[in-house]
Amino acid sequence: MAEILEVIMIVSFGFSWPMNVVKSYRARTTKGKSLAFLCLIFFGYIAGIASKFMNPVYMASFASKWYVLFFYILNLLMVGVDLLLYVRNRKLDQQRAKETV
């Protein structure tokens, strides 16, 4: 049951991150975004992935439970894209600030 709940959590986040990435892309600003939050989430996914590799029970059944790790990695990539968009949007914010001065 715990594994099913974990998959539900990861899939729920998996549906949320692409929407967040699209919003960041379209917004072209960092307003309303928190770099610290994104970094903490990114680090959290790395820790979650590492925990899977360090869990002998999970690794023993990896052939039948690979999909859990797949969603962790997919979510990590989505947060990584959002971090890259944050950097882009920050540069755009700085350019706009220079233009208005």
Short mmCIF file of C-alpha atoms in Angstrom, two decimals:
data_model
loop_
_atom_site.label_atom_id
_atom_site.label_comp_id
_atom_site.label_asym_id
_atom_site.label_seq_id
_atom_site.Cartn_x
_atom_site.Cartn_y
_atom_site.Cartn_z
CA MET A 1 0.00 0.00 0.00
CA ALA A 2 2.86 2.40 0.82
CA GLU A 3 4.28 1.97 -2.69
CA ILE A 4 0.92 2.75 -4.28
CA LEU A 5 0.61 5.93 -2.23
CA GLU A 6 4.16 6.91 -3.20
CA VAL A 7 3.35 6.43 -6.88
CA ILE A 8 0.17 8.52 -6.50
CA MET A 9 2.23 11.31 -4.92
CA ILE A 10 4.92 11.20 -7.61
CA VAL A 11 2.38 11.08 -10.46
CA SER A 12 0.44 13.98 -8.94
CA PHE A 13 3.61 16.05 -8.81
CA GLY A 14 4.40 14.80 -12.30
CA PHE A 15 1.22 16.37 -13.64
CA SER A 16 1.81 19.62 -11.74
CA TRP A 17 5.37 20.37 -12.85
CA PRO A 18 4.73 20.61 -16.61
CA MET A 19 1.96 23.13 -15.94
CA ASN A 20 4.36 25.12 -13.76
CA VAL A 21 7.05 25.01 -16.46
CA VAL A 22 4.61 26.32 -19.09
CA LYS A 23 3.53 29.09 -16.73
CA SER A 24 7.17 30.08 -16.11
CA TYR A 25 7.89 30.05 -19.84
CA ARG A 26 4.92 32.25 -20.69
CA ALA A 27 5.30 34.64 -17.74
CA ARG A 28 8.85 35.66 -18.72
CA THR A 29 9.41 36.95 -15.17
CA THR A 30 10.54 35.62 -11.82
CA LYS A 31 7.83 37.49 -9.95
CA GLY A 32 5.95 35.05 -7.79
CA LYS A 33 8.71 32.43 -8.01
CA SER A 34 11.08 31.37 -5.27
CA LEU A 35 14.56 30.19 -6.21
CA ALA A 36 15.02 28.72 -2.72
CA PHE A 37 11.81 26.69 -3.11
CA LEU A 38 12.86 25.34 -6.50
CA CYS A 39 16.31 24.43 -5.18
CA LEU A 40 14.83 22.64 -2.17
CA ILE A 41 12.46 20.65 -4.37
CA PHE A 42 15.32 19.80 -6.75
CA PHE A 43 17.46 18.63 -3.83
CA GLY A 44 14.51 16.66 -2.45
CA TYR A 45 14.11 14.72 -5.69
CA ILE A 46 17.85 13.96 -5.73
CA ALA A 47 17.52 12.64 -2.17
CA GLY A 48 14.49 10.57 -3.17
CA ILE A 49 16.34 9.06 -6.11
CA ALA A 50 19.39 8.33 -3.94
CA SER A 51 17.16 6.67 -1.34
CA LYS A 52 15.80 4.31 -3.98
CA PHE A 53 19.31 3.28 -5.03
CA MET A 54 20.33 2.76 -1.40
CA ASN A 55 17.25 0.70 -0.51
CA PRO A 56 18.16 -2.99 -0.95
CA VAL A 57 14.51 -4.07 -0.91
CA TYR A 58 13.66 -1.69 -3.74
CA MET A 59 16.75 -2.62 -5.73
CA ALA A 60 15.97 -6.34 -5.34
CA SER A 61 12.61 -5.75 -7.01
CA PHE A 62 13.81 -3.06 -9.43
CA ALA A 63 12.77 -5.04 -12.53
CA SER A 64 9.12 -4.81 -11.49
CA LYS A 65 9.24 -1.38 -9.81
CA TRP A 66 11.44 0.66 -12.16
CA TYR A 67 8.53 3.03 -12.90
CA VAL A 68 8.77 4.64 -9.44
CA LEU A 69 12.34 5.75 -10.12
CA PHE A 70 11.34 6.82 -13.64
CA PHE A 71 8.80 9.30 -12.22
CA TYR A 72 11.30 10.63 -9.68
CA ILE A 73 13.74 11.31 -12.51
CA LEU A 74 11.07 12.80 -14.75
CA ASN A 75 9.99 15.18 -11.97
CA LEU A 76 13.62 16.09 -11.28
CA LEU A 77 14.01 17.00 -14.96
CA MET A 78 10.87 19.16 -14.85
CA VAL A 79 12.14 21.05 -11.82
CA GLY A 80 15.50 21.41 -13.58
CA VAL A 81 13.77 22.96 -16.59
CA ASP A 82 11.89 25.31 -14.26
CA LEU A 83 15.21 26.30 -12.67
CA LEU A 84 16.66 27.07 -16.11
CA LEU A 85 13.58 29.14 -16.92
CA TYR A 86 14.05 30.99 -13.63
CA VAL A 87 17.57 31.96 -14.75
CA ARG A 88 16.26 33.05 -18.16
CA ASN A 89 13.41 35.02 -16.63
CA ARG A 90 15.71 36.71 -14.14
CA LYS A 91 17.87 37.93 -17.01
CA LEU A 92 14.75 39.21 -18.75
CA ASP A 93 13.71 41.01 -15.55
CA GLN A 94 17.15 42.63 -15.32
CA GLN A 95 17.00 43.72 -18.98
CA ARG A 96 13.58 45.28 -18.45
CA ALA A 97 14.84 47.08 -15.34
CA LYS A 98 17.75 48.56 -17.32
CA GLU A 99 15.43 49.68 -20.12
CA THR A 100 13.14 51.56 -17.74
CA VAL A 101 15.98 53.47 -16.06
#
